[in-house]
Short mmCIF file of N, CA and C in Angstrom, two decimals:
data_model
loop_
_atom_site.label_atom_id
_atom_site.label_comp_id
_atom_site.label_asym_id
_atom_site.label_seq_id
_atom_site.Cartn_x
_atom_site.Cartn_y
_atom_site.Cartn_z
N MET A 40 -8.89 -35.71 -16.54
CA MET A 40 -8.06 -36.22 -16.02
C MET A 40 -7.73 -34.98 -14.95
N ASN A 41 -7.79 -35.39 -13.60
CA ASN A 41 -7.40 -34.15 -12.44
C ASN A 41 -6.03 -34.26 -12.25
N THR A 42 -5.49 -32.66 -12.16
CA THR A 42 -4.05 -32.48 -12.05
C THR A 42 -3.90 -32.60 -10.47
N PRO A 43 -2.67 -32.80 -9.91
CA PRO A 43 -2.65 -33.06 -8.28
C PRO A 43 -2.59 -31.80 -8.10
N PRO A 44 -2.77 -31.19 -6.77
CA PRO A 44 -2.85 -29.75 -5.95
C PRO A 44 -1.50 -29.37 -6.26
N GLU A 45 -0.09 -30.26 -5.98
CA GLU A 45 1.00 -29.73 -5.77
C GLU A 45 1.71 -29.38 -7.27
N ARG A 46 1.16 -29.82 -8.44
CA ARG A 46 1.14 -29.16 -9.72
C ARG A 46 0.58 -27.94 -10.05
N ARG A 47 -0.50 -27.99 -9.30
CA ARG A 47 -1.40 -26.70 -9.96
C ARG A 47 -0.92 -25.21 -9.35
N TRP A 48 0.12 -25.37 -8.29
CA TRP A 48 0.47 -24.31 -7.78
C TRP A 48 1.47 -23.41 -8.55
N PRO A 49 2.45 -24.28 -9.01
CA PRO A 49 3.38 -23.36 -10.17
C PRO A 49 2.73 -23.11 -11.22
N ALA A 50 1.73 -23.48 -11.87
CA ALA A 50 0.90 -23.04 -13.00
C ALA A 50 0.21 -21.69 -12.50
N ARG A 51 -0.43 -21.64 -11.38
CA ARG A 51 -1.12 -20.42 -10.82
C ARG A 51 -0.14 -19.15 -10.56
N LEU A 52 0.91 -19.64 -9.84
CA LEU A 52 1.88 -18.61 -9.60
C LEU A 52 2.70 -18.17 -11.01
N ARG A 53 2.75 -19.00 -11.79
CA ARG A 53 3.42 -18.39 -13.27
C ARG A 53 2.24 -17.74 -13.94
N SER A 54 1.00 -17.82 -13.84
CA SER A 54 0.04 -17.02 -14.54
C SER A 54 -0.10 -15.88 -13.55
N LEU A 55 -0.05 -15.83 -12.28
CA LEU A 55 -0.20 -14.62 -11.76
C LEU A 55 0.77 -13.77 -11.85
N ALA A 56 1.96 -14.17 -12.08
CA ALA A 56 3.21 -13.51 -12.38
C ALA A 56 3.14 -12.68 -13.70
N ILE A 57 2.85 -13.53 -14.79
CA ILE A 57 2.53 -12.84 -15.99
C ILE A 57 1.36 -11.83 -16.10
N ASN A 58 0.38 -12.06 -15.26
CA ASN A 58 -0.61 -11.06 -15.36
C ASN A 58 0.00 -9.88 -14.48
N LEU A 59 0.61 -9.83 -13.57
CA LEU A 59 1.29 -8.78 -12.91
C LEU A 59 2.33 -8.39 -13.77
N LEU A 60 3.12 -8.74 -14.40
CA LEU A 60 3.89 -7.99 -15.46
C LEU A 60 3.17 -7.41 -16.65
N LEU A 61 1.87 -7.97 -17.03
CA LEU A 61 1.26 -7.36 -18.17
C LEU A 61 0.71 -6.05 -17.50
N LEU A 62 -0.03 -6.07 -16.36
CA LEU A 62 -0.43 -4.89 -15.75
C LEU A 62 0.61 -3.96 -15.25
N LEU A 63 1.83 -4.28 -14.88
CA LEU A 63 2.93 -3.04 -14.98
C LEU A 63 3.20 -2.40 -16.10
N ALA A 64 3.31 -3.56 -17.11
CA ALA A 64 3.59 -2.79 -18.59
C ALA A 64 2.43 -1.88 -18.96
N LEU A 65 1.28 -2.08 -18.86
CA LEU A 65 0.13 -1.16 -19.04
C LEU A 65 0.19 -0.14 -18.03
N ILE A 66 0.68 -0.02 -16.91
CA ILE A 66 0.61 1.15 -16.27
C ILE A 66 1.82 1.89 -16.91
N ALA A 67 3.04 1.42 -17.05
CA ALA A 67 4.33 2.14 -17.68
C ALA A 67 3.74 2.74 -18.99
N ALA A 68 3.13 2.11 -19.80
CA ALA A 68 2.57 2.52 -21.15
C ALA A 68 1.76 3.75 -20.76
N LEU A 69 0.92 3.86 -19.98
CA LEU A 69 -0.03 4.85 -19.68
C LEU A 69 0.61 6.20 -19.14
N ASP A 70 1.83 5.76 -18.35
CA ASP A 70 2.49 6.62 -17.78
C ASP A 70 3.22 7.73 -18.89
N TRP A 71 3.98 6.69 -19.97
CA TRP A 71 4.64 7.59 -21.02
C TRP A 71 3.74 8.02 -21.73
N TYR A 72 2.60 7.82 -21.91
CA TYR A 72 1.78 8.43 -22.75
C TYR A 72 1.08 9.57 -22.35
N ARG A 73 0.83 9.58 -21.14
CA ARG A 73 0.43 10.56 -20.32
C ARG A 73 1.18 11.58 -19.94
N ALA A 74 2.72 11.36 -19.88
CA ALA A 74 3.63 12.12 -19.24
C ALA A 74 3.63 13.79 -19.89
N PRO A 75 4.11 14.55 -19.11
CA PRO A 75 4.17 16.06 -19.69
C PRO A 75 5.41 16.01 -20.46
N ASP A 76 5.34 16.93 -21.34
CA ASP A 76 6.36 17.30 -22.36
C ASP A 76 7.79 17.62 -21.50
N ALA A 77 8.70 16.65 -21.67
CA ALA A 77 9.82 16.98 -20.66
C ALA A 77 10.73 18.37 -21.23
N ARG A 78 10.65 18.64 -22.46
CA ARG A 78 11.39 19.94 -22.75
C ARG A 78 10.60 21.22 -22.07
N ALA A 79 9.21 20.98 -22.28
CA ALA A 79 8.60 21.88 -21.51
C ALA A 79 8.70 22.51 -20.20
N VAL A 80 8.64 21.15 -19.48
CA VAL A 80 8.78 21.22 -18.05
C VAL A 80 10.08 22.09 -17.57
N ALA A 81 11.44 21.49 -18.43
CA ALA A 81 12.69 21.85 -18.20
C ALA A 81 12.55 23.33 -18.42
N ALA A 82 12.08 23.98 -19.61
CA ALA A 82 11.94 25.10 -19.68
C ALA A 82 11.20 26.19 -19.10
N THR A 83 10.30 25.47 -18.40
CA THR A 83 9.36 26.39 -17.87
C THR A 83 9.67 27.25 -16.51
N ARG A 84 9.49 28.47 -16.54
CA ARG A 84 9.56 29.44 -15.28
C ARG A 84 8.35 29.82 -15.17
N LEU A 85 8.23 29.47 -13.58
CA LEU A 85 6.79 30.01 -12.84
C LEU A 85 7.08 30.66 -11.69
N ALA A 86 6.02 31.38 -11.41
CA ALA A 86 5.87 31.73 -9.69
C ALA A 86 4.85 31.57 -9.30
N THR A 87 4.95 31.18 -7.87
CA THR A 87 3.80 30.89 -6.73
C THR A 87 3.00 31.79 -6.77
N THR A 88 1.65 31.66 -5.89
CA THR A 88 0.94 32.44 -5.65
C THR A 88 1.51 33.51 -4.63
N GLN A 89 2.59 32.81 -3.98
CA GLN A 89 3.61 33.83 -2.93
C GLN A 89 4.54 34.56 -3.73
N ASP A 90 4.67 34.61 -4.78
CA ASP A 90 5.72 34.98 -5.73
C ASP A 90 6.92 34.66 -5.53
N ALA A 91 7.00 33.32 -5.25
CA ALA A 91 8.34 32.64 -5.03
C ALA A 91 8.60 32.28 -6.71
N PRO A 92 9.82 32.45 -7.20
CA PRO A 92 10.30 31.82 -8.46
C PRO A 92 10.34 30.48 -8.39
N VAL A 93 10.10 29.90 -9.49
CA VAL A 93 10.32 28.31 -9.85
C VAL A 93 10.99 28.07 -11.19
N ASP A 94 12.16 27.93 -11.13
CA ASP A 94 13.09 27.64 -12.12
C ASP A 94 13.54 26.16 -12.12
N PHE A 95 12.98 25.26 -13.01
CA PHE A 95 13.66 23.72 -12.68
C PHE A 95 14.89 23.60 -13.11
N GLN A 96 15.43 24.50 -14.19
CA GLN A 96 16.98 24.33 -14.64
C GLN A 96 17.83 24.67 -13.35
N ALA A 97 17.49 25.58 -12.28
CA ALA A 97 18.26 25.84 -11.39
C ALA A 97 18.38 24.63 -10.28
N GLN A 98 17.42 23.73 -10.34
CA GLN A 98 17.12 22.79 -9.23
C GLN A 98 18.22 21.78 -9.21
N ARG A 99 18.98 21.47 -8.41
CA ARG A 99 19.72 20.34 -8.47
C ARG A 99 19.25 19.41 -7.48
N GLN A 100 18.42 19.45 -6.60
CA GLN A 100 17.80 18.46 -5.84
C GLN A 100 16.86 18.27 -6.33
N PRO A 101 16.24 16.74 -6.46
CA PRO A 101 15.01 16.55 -7.27
C PRO A 101 13.70 17.04 -6.61
N THR A 102 12.81 17.61 -7.67
CA THR A 102 11.62 18.26 -7.00
C THR A 102 10.25 17.48 -7.81
N VAL A 103 9.39 17.54 -7.01
CA VAL A 103 8.12 16.85 -7.18
C VAL A 103 7.29 18.12 -7.89
N LEU A 104 7.19 18.13 -9.26
CA LEU A 104 6.02 18.85 -9.90
C LEU A 104 4.75 18.33 -9.59
N TYR A 105 3.78 18.77 -9.21
CA TYR A 105 2.47 18.00 -8.76
C TYR A 105 1.20 18.93 -9.72
N VAL A 106 0.67 18.31 -10.56
CA VAL A 106 -0.53 19.04 -11.12
C VAL A 106 -1.74 18.40 -10.58
N TRP A 107 -2.42 19.42 -10.06
CA TRP A 107 -3.72 18.86 -9.21
C TRP A 107 -4.78 19.76 -9.69
N ALA A 108 -6.06 19.42 -9.47
CA ALA A 108 -6.96 20.36 -9.44
C ALA A 108 -8.01 20.39 -8.35
N GLU A 109 -8.68 21.12 -7.87
CA GLU A 109 -9.73 21.20 -6.68
C GLU A 109 -10.97 20.00 -7.06
N TRP A 110 -11.52 19.92 -8.03
CA TRP A 110 -12.51 19.31 -8.88
C TRP A 110 -11.88 17.59 -9.05
N CYS A 111 -10.77 17.18 -8.68
CA CYS A 111 -10.28 15.87 -8.96
C CYS A 111 -10.33 14.94 -7.83
N GLY A 112 -11.46 13.95 -8.06
CA GLY A 112 -11.39 12.94 -7.16
C GLY A 112 -10.05 12.22 -6.54
N TYR A 113 -9.13 11.88 -7.31
CA TYR A 113 -7.91 11.28 -6.89
C TYR A 113 -7.05 12.12 -6.33
N CYS A 114 -7.28 13.15 -6.78
CA CYS A 114 -6.05 14.34 -6.19
C CYS A 114 -6.56 14.30 -4.85
N ARG A 115 -7.61 14.26 -4.37
CA ARG A 115 -8.09 14.29 -2.82
C ARG A 115 -7.37 13.07 -1.94
N HIS A 116 -6.96 12.18 -2.68
CA HIS A 116 -6.18 10.97 -2.22
C HIS A 116 -4.59 11.04 -2.27
N THR A 117 -4.07 11.80 -3.21
CA THR A 117 -2.82 11.93 -3.44
C THR A 117 -2.14 13.08 -3.18
N SER A 118 -2.87 14.21 -2.71
CA SER A 118 -2.64 15.46 -2.04
C SER A 118 -1.89 15.34 -0.93
N PRO A 119 -2.47 14.74 0.09
CA PRO A 119 -1.70 14.14 1.53
C PRO A 119 -0.41 13.47 1.21
N ALA A 120 -0.27 12.99 0.35
CA ALA A 120 0.96 12.06 0.43
C ALA A 120 1.97 13.24 -0.06
N ILE A 121 1.46 14.02 -0.98
CA ILE A 121 2.43 15.10 -1.45
C ILE A 121 2.75 16.24 -0.43
N GLU A 122 1.77 16.22 0.36
CA GLU A 122 2.18 17.13 1.63
C GLU A 122 3.15 16.47 2.59
N ARG A 123 2.84 15.32 2.72
CA ARG A 123 3.90 14.50 3.96
C ARG A 123 5.22 14.46 3.08
N LEU A 124 5.48 14.52 1.79
CA LEU A 124 7.05 14.73 1.23
C LEU A 124 7.31 16.25 1.47
N HIS A 125 6.46 17.24 1.30
CA HIS A 125 6.69 18.44 1.39
C HIS A 125 7.30 18.70 3.07
N ARG A 126 6.75 18.23 3.78
CA ARG A 126 6.65 18.42 5.32
C ARG A 126 7.91 17.54 5.73
N SER A 127 8.31 16.63 4.77
CA SER A 127 9.62 15.89 5.22
C SER A 127 10.77 16.73 4.71
N GLY A 128 10.64 17.62 4.12
CA GLY A 128 11.85 18.18 3.28
C GLY A 128 12.11 18.02 1.92
N HIS A 129 11.15 17.31 1.35
CA HIS A 129 11.40 17.38 -0.34
C HIS A 129 10.99 18.44 -0.95
N ARG A 130 11.53 18.77 -1.99
CA ARG A 130 11.06 20.15 -2.69
C ARG A 130 9.81 19.70 -3.52
N VAL A 131 8.69 20.58 -3.61
CA VAL A 131 7.32 20.21 -4.08
C VAL A 131 6.96 21.54 -4.75
N VAL A 132 6.53 21.47 -5.63
CA VAL A 132 6.02 22.72 -6.52
C VAL A 132 4.22 21.96 -7.20
N SER A 133 3.71 22.78 -7.05
CA SER A 133 2.19 22.15 -7.39
C SER A 133 1.81 23.54 -8.32
N VAL A 134 0.77 22.68 -9.24
CA VAL A 134 -0.02 23.33 -10.05
C VAL A 134 -1.31 23.27 -10.04
N ALA A 135 -2.28 24.18 -9.43
CA ALA A 135 -3.60 24.16 -9.53
C ALA A 135 -4.28 24.54 -10.61
N MET A 136 -4.43 23.28 -11.37
CA MET A 136 -5.25 23.38 -12.81
C MET A 136 -6.73 23.67 -12.78
N GLN A 137 -7.11 25.05 -13.21
CA GLN A 137 -8.59 25.28 -13.45
C GLN A 137 -9.19 25.27 -12.17
N SER A 138 -8.81 25.66 -10.84
CA SER A 138 -9.28 25.24 -9.64
C SER A 138 -9.90 26.90 -9.09
N GLY A 139 -9.85 27.59 -10.15
CA GLY A 139 -10.44 29.21 -9.49
C GLY A 139 -9.46 30.17 -9.43
N ASN A 140 -9.77 31.37 -8.62
CA ASN A 140 -8.91 32.35 -8.54
C ASN A 140 -7.65 31.99 -7.28
N ASP A 141 -6.86 32.72 -7.19
CA ASP A 141 -5.84 32.69 -6.00
C ASP A 141 -6.76 32.26 -4.48
N ALA A 142 -7.64 33.25 -4.42
CA ALA A 142 -8.28 33.03 -2.98
C ALA A 142 -8.84 31.66 -3.02
N GLN A 143 -9.49 31.34 -3.84
CA GLN A 143 -10.33 30.10 -3.77
C GLN A 143 -9.14 28.92 -3.97
N VAL A 144 -8.19 28.89 -4.53
CA VAL A 144 -7.31 27.63 -4.59
C VAL A 144 -6.51 27.72 -3.06
N HIS A 145 -6.41 29.09 -2.35
CA HIS A 145 -5.77 28.94 -1.09
C HIS A 145 -6.94 28.53 -0.10
N ALA A 146 -8.17 28.90 -0.37
CA ALA A 146 -9.23 28.27 0.56
C ALA A 146 -9.09 26.84 0.46
N THR A 147 -8.78 26.03 -0.78
CA THR A 147 -9.06 24.67 -0.83
C THR A 147 -7.66 23.72 -0.06
N LEU A 148 -6.73 24.77 -0.31
CA LEU A 148 -5.49 24.13 0.58
C LEU A 148 -5.67 24.42 2.06
N ARG A 149 -6.42 25.43 2.58
CA ARG A 149 -6.52 25.53 4.00
C ARG A 149 -7.57 24.34 4.43
N ARG A 150 -8.70 24.37 3.63
CA ARG A 150 -9.42 23.28 4.13
C ARG A 150 -9.18 21.91 4.12
N HIS A 151 -8.21 21.56 3.31
CA HIS A 151 -7.50 20.09 3.33
C HIS A 151 -5.85 20.23 4.30
N GLY A 152 -5.59 21.40 4.76
CA GLY A 152 -4.22 21.35 5.42
C GLY A 152 -3.26 21.01 4.78
N LEU A 153 -3.43 21.63 3.41
CA LEU A 153 -1.95 21.53 2.67
C LEU A 153 -1.39 22.85 2.71
N THR A 154 0.07 22.79 2.65
CA THR A 154 0.87 23.81 2.93
C THR A 154 1.98 23.83 1.49
N PHE A 155 1.85 23.03 0.56
CA PHE A 155 3.01 23.00 -0.15
C PHE A 155 2.63 24.02 -1.21
N PRO A 156 3.96 24.65 -2.00
CA PRO A 156 3.79 25.82 -2.59
C PRO A 156 2.81 25.69 -3.78
N VAL A 157 2.22 26.54 -4.44
CA VAL A 157 1.23 26.24 -5.54
C VAL A 157 1.18 27.40 -6.52
N VAL A 158 1.42 26.92 -7.77
CA VAL A 158 1.33 27.96 -8.93
C VAL A 158 -0.34 27.78 -9.39
N ASN A 159 -0.92 29.05 -9.61
CA ASN A 159 -2.31 28.94 -9.85
C ASN A 159 -2.60 29.06 -11.45
N ASP A 160 -3.21 28.05 -11.92
CA ASP A 160 -3.17 27.88 -13.37
C ASP A 160 -5.03 27.83 -13.81
N PRO A 161 -5.52 29.27 -13.48
CA PRO A 161 -6.79 29.25 -13.52
C PRO A 161 -7.45 28.81 -14.89
N ASP A 162 -6.84 28.99 -16.19
CA ASP A 162 -7.75 28.69 -17.32
C ASP A 162 -6.92 27.57 -17.89
N GLY A 163 -5.94 26.73 -17.30
CA GLY A 163 -5.18 25.63 -17.67
C GLY A 163 -4.21 25.89 -18.86
N ALA A 164 -4.00 27.12 -18.87
CA ALA A 164 -2.54 27.40 -20.04
C ALA A 164 -1.32 26.71 -19.48
N ILE A 165 -1.08 27.00 -18.26
CA ILE A 165 0.19 26.55 -18.04
C ILE A 165 -0.03 24.79 -18.33
N SER A 166 -0.70 24.23 -17.77
CA SER A 166 -0.92 22.85 -17.81
C SER A 166 -0.72 22.46 -19.23
N GLN A 167 -1.38 23.13 -20.28
CA GLN A 167 -1.16 22.69 -21.56
C GLN A 167 -0.25 23.17 -22.14
N ALA A 168 0.63 24.23 -21.77
CA ALA A 168 1.93 24.19 -22.24
C ALA A 168 2.95 23.36 -21.65
N LEU A 169 2.51 22.60 -20.57
CA LEU A 169 3.40 21.70 -19.91
C LEU A 169 3.01 20.29 -20.85
N GLY A 170 2.19 20.02 -21.17
CA GLY A 170 1.42 18.92 -21.95
C GLY A 170 0.67 17.93 -20.98
N VAL A 171 0.13 18.71 -19.83
CA VAL A 171 -0.53 17.94 -18.94
C VAL A 171 -2.10 17.73 -19.37
N GLY A 172 -2.77 16.79 -19.54
CA GLY A 172 -4.03 16.78 -19.81
C GLY A 172 -4.79 15.84 -18.86
N VAL A 173 -4.37 15.49 -17.67
CA VAL A 173 -4.85 14.38 -16.76
C VAL A 173 -4.45 14.84 -15.48
N THR A 174 -5.19 14.95 -14.23
CA THR A 174 -4.97 15.35 -12.95
C THR A 174 -5.38 14.04 -12.26
N PRO A 175 -4.53 13.74 -11.38
CA PRO A 175 -3.20 14.22 -11.06
C PRO A 175 -2.06 13.85 -11.71
N THR A 176 -1.15 14.56 -12.25
CA THR A 176 -0.02 14.37 -12.77
C THR A 176 1.12 14.65 -12.20
N ILE A 177 2.10 13.79 -12.31
CA ILE A 177 3.36 13.93 -11.05
C ILE A 177 4.76 13.90 -12.08
N ALA A 178 5.44 14.79 -11.62
CA ALA A 178 6.76 14.40 -12.39
C ALA A 178 7.75 14.73 -11.51
N ILE A 179 8.96 14.22 -11.50
CA ILE A 179 10.13 14.47 -10.63
C ILE A 179 11.06 15.29 -11.88
N VAL A 180 11.83 16.28 -11.24
CA VAL A 180 12.36 16.96 -12.07
C VAL A 180 13.76 17.15 -11.29
N SER A 181 15.13 16.89 -11.90
CA SER A 181 16.23 17.27 -11.24
C SER A 181 17.27 17.49 -12.16
N ASP A 182 18.03 18.50 -11.89
CA ASP A 182 19.11 18.90 -12.74
C ASP A 182 18.61 19.25 -14.15
N GLY A 183 17.43 20.14 -14.15
CA GLY A 183 16.66 20.80 -15.30
C GLY A 183 15.91 19.70 -16.16
N ARG A 184 16.14 18.24 -15.77
CA ARG A 184 15.49 17.43 -16.60
C ARG A 184 14.36 16.67 -16.05
N MET A 185 13.33 16.42 -16.71
CA MET A 185 12.17 15.53 -16.05
C MET A 185 12.98 14.04 -16.23
N ARG A 186 13.06 13.36 -14.86
CA ARG A 186 13.45 12.15 -14.67
C ARG A 186 12.20 10.97 -15.03
N LEU A 187 11.23 11.25 -14.16
CA LEU A 187 10.32 10.37 -14.12
C LEU A 187 8.65 11.11 -14.11
N ALA A 188 7.64 10.46 -14.50
CA ALA A 188 6.37 10.97 -14.48
C ALA A 188 5.42 9.97 -14.18
N THR A 189 4.10 10.36 -13.68
CA THR A 189 3.18 9.28 -13.49
C THR A 189 1.99 10.05 -13.17
N SER A 190 0.79 9.52 -13.97
CA SER A 190 -0.45 10.12 -13.50
C SER A 190 -1.53 9.29 -12.81
N GLY A 191 -2.54 9.94 -12.36
CA GLY A 191 -3.42 9.02 -11.54
C GLY A 191 -3.11 8.88 -9.88
N TRP A 192 -3.64 8.17 -9.09
CA TRP A 192 -3.45 7.97 -7.94
C TRP A 192 -1.95 7.17 -7.73
N THR A 193 -1.37 7.78 -6.94
CA THR A 193 -0.03 6.96 -6.65
C THR A 193 0.36 7.08 -4.75
N SER A 194 0.98 6.14 -4.47
CA SER A 194 1.27 6.31 -2.92
C SER A 194 2.44 6.94 -2.58
N GLU A 195 2.54 7.43 -1.33
CA GLU A 195 3.60 8.04 -0.66
C GLU A 195 4.69 7.52 -1.02
N TYR A 196 4.78 5.68 -0.66
CA TYR A 196 5.93 4.82 -1.06
C TYR A 196 6.28 5.17 -2.35
N GLY A 197 5.24 5.19 -3.28
CA GLY A 197 5.91 5.37 -4.81
C GLY A 197 6.22 6.28 -5.30
N LEU A 198 6.03 7.56 -4.53
CA LEU A 198 6.72 8.67 -4.85
C LEU A 198 8.10 8.70 -4.40
N ARG A 199 8.10 8.22 -2.89
CA ARG A 199 9.60 8.26 -2.35
C ARG A 199 10.71 7.45 -3.26
N LEU A 200 9.99 6.30 -3.70
CA LEU A 200 10.79 5.41 -4.58
C LEU A 200 10.90 6.18 -6.05
N ARG A 201 10.23 6.86 -6.38
CA ARG A 201 10.77 7.69 -7.64
C ARG A 201 11.57 8.59 -7.50
N LEU A 202 11.58 9.59 -5.82
CA LEU A 202 12.42 10.39 -5.90
C LEU A 202 13.93 9.83 -5.69
N TRP A 203 13.85 8.60 -5.18
CA TRP A 203 15.11 7.85 -4.90
C TRP A 203 15.95 7.48 -6.30
N LEU A 204 15.24 7.03 -7.18
CA LEU A 204 15.34 6.65 -8.70
C LEU A 204 15.77 7.85 -9.27
N ALA A 205 15.37 9.23 -9.02
CA ALA A 205 15.80 10.57 -9.64
C ALA A 205 17.11 10.82 -9.31
N ARG A 206 17.43 10.43 -8.10
CA ARG A 206 18.91 10.49 -7.65
C ARG A 206 19.84 10.00 -8.20
#
């Protein structure tokens, strides 16, 4: 027995909605599982390669903590979005995980036209202390607390939404 076309669409839309919700639930579960250690992020005090102190406890404005690596394929697509956030006035602090010495990290930044502040993590000790094992990892930190975290590729719009939610 054939179902008339006008009755197939609601079933297809329902199936699509269910699949979309399952996909979103899976993404949220992965983000939760791979999120940095919130207590470690809040307690961390770092210094950029330009000797600027980074103290998440003192930040009232939401700060994007971006852990990336020179060898990370997804980071090549995420870094430009992070750069646009930085240039539009959002506070960004990045951690270059296992990407060489300071000169090599700065050469990578110059090559890709990136100007956001960077903390060099040549041996991965900082990333490990933060509980980060995947690049890119992005956390939104505000008022000394990690508000949101995601890993893998994300869009500039997704980042802006997360910053808005963190306020």
